[in-house]
Amino acid sequence: QVPLVESGGGLGQPGGSLRLSCAVPGSTASFNDIGWYRQAPGKERELVATINSSGRTNYADSVKGRFTVSKDNAKSTIYLQMNALKREDTAVYYCYGRIWNSHYWGQGTQVTVSS
């Protein structure tokens, strides 16, 4: 098992910002892909954003231009900067990592966007 530990969730206002962090064991450079998924009540888990070992990023259309995924190999941490929050961003956000054919998930952190 590879423990991925999220932090930074909570309550955000529409139009506001939040930043999520995910601490990984070892180095983020060990992962082929690493990033974030989310699951809203009654919906399936969906990709939010990932970044691969080359630094290439991939975003869901719903968050493009608002969210930014990044990683700090020295700190073994990845981030999700969420700006211009919308109520529909409310969900449990999961840190995700892939090392070849093995997939790893964090426990999730709740993000609620409400005024």
Backbone as numpy.savetxt, mean C-alpha at the origin, in Angstrom:
# Nx Ny Nz CAx CAy CAz Cx Cy Cz
7.42 -17.69 6.56 6.59 -16.50 6.56 7.45 -15.26 6.56
6.97 -14.26 5.88 7.66 -12.97 5.84 6.71 -11.94 6.43
6.96 -11.49 7.64 6.03 -10.54 8.26 6.13 -9.16 7.64
5.03 -8.69 7.13 4.92 -7.32 6.63 4.03 -6.56 7.60
4.47 -5.44 8.09 3.77 -4.72 9.15 3.40 -3.32 8.67
2.10 -3.10 8.53 1.62 -1.79 8.09 1.43 -0.85 9.27
1.50 0.43 8.96 1.17 1.47 9.94 0.73 2.72 9.18
0.07 3.61 9.90 -0.29 4.90 9.31 -1.72 5.04 8.88
-2.53 4.03 9.05 -3.93 4.17 8.70 -4.66 5.06 9.69
-5.93 5.26 9.44 -6.72 6.09 10.34 -7.78 6.86 9.59
-8.16 7.97 10.15 -9.23 8.79 9.59 -8.64 9.93 8.78
-9.10 10.08 7.55 -8.70 11.19 6.71 -9.93 11.92 6.19
-9.76 13.16 5.89 -10.87 13.95 5.37 -10.87 13.95 3.84
-12.03 14.06 3.24 -12.06 14.19 1.78 -11.19 15.35 1.32
-10.34 15.07 0.35 -9.40 16.09 -0.12 -8.10 16.13 0.66
-8.04 15.40 1.76 -6.86 15.39 2.60 -5.84 14.34 2.19
-4.88 14.12 3.08 -3.79 13.20 2.80 -3.52 12.28 3.98
-3.04 11.10 3.65 -2.55 10.15 4.64 -1.35 9.44 4.02
-0.48 8.94 4.87 0.65 8.15 4.38 0.70 6.84 5.13
0.74 5.75 4.38 0.89 4.42 4.95 2.34 3.97 4.82
2.77 3.20 5.80 4.11 2.62 5.77 4.01 1.11 5.96
4.97 0.40 5.42 5.02 -1.05 5.59 6.48 -1.43 5.82
6.75 -1.98 6.99 8.09 -2.44 7.31 8.23 -3.90 6.89
9.32 -4.20 6.21 9.56 -5.56 5.74 10.84 -6.08 6.35
10.95 -7.39 6.55 12.20 -7.95 7.05 13.27 -7.97 5.95
14.49 -7.78 6.32 15.54 -7.76 5.31 15.47 -6.50 4.49
15.49 -6.64 3.17 15.51 -5.49 2.29 14.35 -5.53 1.32
13.81 -4.35 1.02 12.76 -4.28 0.00 13.29 -4.74 -1.35
14.59 -4.66 -1.52 15.20 -5.08 -2.78 15.08 -6.59 -3.01
14.76 -7.34 -1.96 14.59 -8.79 -2.08 13.32 -9.17 -2.82
12.39 -8.24 -2.89 11.08 -8.53 -3.46 11.05 -8.21 -4.96
10.46 -9.11 -5.73 10.25 -8.84 -7.15 9.23 -7.71 -7.35
8.17 -7.77 -6.53 7.17 -6.71 -6.52 6.77 -6.48 -5.08
6.45 -5.25 -4.76 5.97 -4.93 -3.42 5.05 -3.74 -3.55
4.02 -3.71 -2.69 3.09 -2.59 -2.81 1.88 -2.74 -1.94
0.73 -2.29 -2.48 -0.47 -2.16 -1.68 -1.71 -2.65 -2.43
-2.55 -3.34 -1.70 -3.89 -3.70 -2.13 -4.86 -3.14 -1.10
-6.14 -3.13 -1.46 -7.16 -2.70 -0.50 -8.43 -3.49 -0.69
-9.23 -3.54 0.38 -10.51 -4.24 0.32 -11.55 -3.41 1.06
-12.54 -2.97 0.33 -13.65 -2.23 0.92 -14.74 -3.21 1.34
-15.60 -2.81 2.25 -16.68 -3.71 2.72 -17.53 -4.20 1.55
-17.70 -5.50 1.50 -18.54 -6.09 0.47 -17.90 -6.18 -0.91
-16.63 -5.82 -0.99 -15.94 -5.86 -2.28 -14.71 -6.78 -2.22
-14.24 -7.15 -3.39 -13.05 -7.98 -3.46 -11.80 -7.13 -3.24
-10.75 -7.81 -2.82 -9.47 -7.12 -2.66 -8.96 -6.69 -4.03
-8.46 -5.48 -4.12 -8.01 -4.95 -5.40 -6.63 -4.31 -5.28
-5.91 -4.33 -6.39 -4.61 -3.69 -6.43 -4.76 -2.18 -6.32
-3.87 -1.58 -5.53 -3.80 -0.12 -5.45 -2.57 0.37 -6.20
-1.41 -0.13 -5.77 -0.16 0.31 -6.40 0.95 -0.66 -6.04
1.82 -0.92 -6.99 2.99 -1.74 -6.72 4.23 -1.10 -7.34
5.37 -1.54 -6.84 6.65 -1.10 -7.39 7.54 -2.32 -7.48
8.21 -2.49 -8.61 9.01 -3.70 -8.76 10.47 -3.42 -8.42
11.29 -4.44 -8.56 12.68 -4.34 -8.16 13.46 -3.31 -8.99
12.93 -2.99 -10.16 13.58 -1.98 -11.00 13.05 -0.58 -10.73
12.07 -0.49 -9.84 11.50 0.81 -9.52 10.31 1.20 -10.37
9.89 0.28 -11.25 8.73 0.57 -12.09 7.47 0.46 -11.26
6.59 1.42 -11.41 5.36 1.44 -10.62 4.15 1.09 -11.47
3.12 0.62 -10.77 1.87 0.26 -11.42 0.75 0.73 -10.50
-0.24 1.43 -11.06 -1.32 1.99 -10.25 -2.69 1.59 -10.80
-3.63 1.44 -9.88 -5.01 1.31 -10.30 -5.46 2.64 -10.91
-6.32 2.56 -11.91 -6.80 3.79 -12.55 -7.45 4.74 -11.54
-8.10 4.17 -10.54 -8.84 4.98 -9.58 -7.95 5.84 -8.68
-6.66 5.51 -8.63 -5.75 6.27 -7.74 -4.65 7.00 -8.49
-4.58 6.82 -9.79 -3.53 7.48 -10.58 -3.61 8.99 -10.41
-2.46 9.58 -10.18 -2.39 11.02 -10.00 -2.67 11.48 -8.58
-3.13 10.56 -7.74 -3.43 10.92 -6.34 -2.54 10.18 -5.35
-2.24 8.92 -5.65 -1.44 8.10 -4.75 -0.05 7.88 -5.35
0.93 7.74 -4.46 2.30 7.47 -4.89 2.89 6.37 -4.02
3.38 5.33 -4.67 4.06 4.25 -3.96 5.56 4.47 -4.09
6.27 4.20 -3.00 7.73 4.35 -3.03 8.34 3.37 -2.04
9.63 3.18 -2.16 10.31 2.28 -1.24 11.66 2.87 -0.85
12.06 2.53 0.36 13.35 2.96 0.88 14.10 1.69 1.27
15.00 1.27 0.42 15.72 0.01 0.68 16.53 0.09 1.96
17.09 1.24 2.26 17.92 1.38 3.46 17.10 1.21 4.73
15.84 1.63 4.67 14.96 1.54 5.84 14.07 0.30 5.80
14.19 -0.48 4.73 13.35 -1.67 4.57 11.87 -1.33 4.73
11.48 -0.28 4.10 10.11 0.23 4.26 9.57 0.68 2.91
8.29 0.40 2.71 7.61 0.99 1.56 6.53 1.93 2.05
6.12 2.83 1.18 5.17 3.86 1.56 4.06 3.96 0.51
2.93 4.45 0.98 1.86 4.83 0.07 1.41 6.22 0.49
1.77 7.21 -0.28 1.32 8.57 -0.04 -0.01 8.75 -0.75
-1.04 9.06 0.03 -2.39 9.19 -0.51 -2.83 10.65 -0.38
-3.02 11.29 -1.51 -3.48 12.68 -1.54 -4.86 12.77 -2.19
-5.48 13.89 -2.01 -6.82 14.12 -2.59 -7.74 12.95 -2.28
-7.79 12.58 -1.03 -8.58 11.42 -0.62 -10.05 11.59 -0.98
-10.66 10.45 -1.32 -12.09 10.40 -1.61 -12.74 9.39 -0.67
-14.03 9.56 -0.46 -14.75 8.63 0.43 -14.62 7.18 -0.07
-14.55 7.02 -1.37 -14.45 5.66 -1.91 -13.06 5.04 -1.71
-12.14 5.79 -1.14 -10.85 5.21 -0.77 -10.92 4.48 0.57
-12.05 4.58 1.24 -12.23 3.88 2.51 -12.12 2.38 2.31
-11.22 1.75 3.05 -10.96 0.32 2.89 -9.90 -0.11 3.90
-9.72 -1.41 3.99 -8.55 -1.94 4.68 -7.43 -2.06 3.65
-6.31 -1.48 3.95 -5.16 -1.48 3.04 -4.14 -2.52 3.50
-3.73 -3.35 2.56 -2.81 -4.44 2.84 -1.48 -4.23 2.13
-0.43 -4.40 2.86 0.90 -4.44 2.26 1.09 -5.80 1.61
1.69 -5.80 0.45 1.86 -7.04 -0.33 3.28 -7.12 -0.85
3.83 -8.34 -0.86 5.14 -8.53 -1.45 5.24 -9.89 -2.13
5.99 -9.93 -3.22 6.19 -11.19 -3.96 7.69 -11.43 -4.12
8.08 -12.64 -3.73 9.44 -13.11 -3.99 9.30 -14.36 -4.84
9.54 -14.20 -6.12 9.34 -15.25 -7.12 7.90 -15.75 -7.02
7.66 -17.01 -6.67 6.29 -17.54 -6.63 5.65 -17.48 -5.25
6.31 -16.85 -4.30 5.76 -16.74 -2.95 5.18 -15.35 -2.75
3.96 -15.34 -2.17 3.25 -14.09 -1.95 3.08 -13.86 -0.46
3.25 -12.62 -0.04 3.19 -12.29 1.38 2.28 -11.10 1.60
1.54 -11.15 2.72 0.57 -10.11 3.04 0.75 -9.63 4.47
0.49 -8.33 4.67 0.40 -7.81 6.01 -0.97 -8.06 6.59
-1.17 -7.62 7.82 -2.45 -7.84 8.50 -3.50 -6.82 8.08
-3.07 -5.73 7.49 -4.01 -4.71 7.04 -4.12 -3.55 8.01
-4.39 -2.39 7.45 -4.64 -1.20 8.26 -5.84 -0.45 7.70
-6.73 -0.04 8.58 -7.98 0.60 8.15 -7.73 2.05 7.77
-8.25 2.44 6.63 -8.29 3.83 6.21 -9.74 4.22 6.01
-10.16 5.25 6.70 -11.53 5.75 6.59 -11.48 7.21 6.16
-12.18 7.50 5.09 -12.24 8.88 4.59 -13.64 9.40 4.85
-13.71 10.38 5.73 -15.00 10.91 6.12 -14.83 12.32 6.68
-15.86 13.13 6.51 -15.83 14.46 7.10 -16.56 14.47 8.43
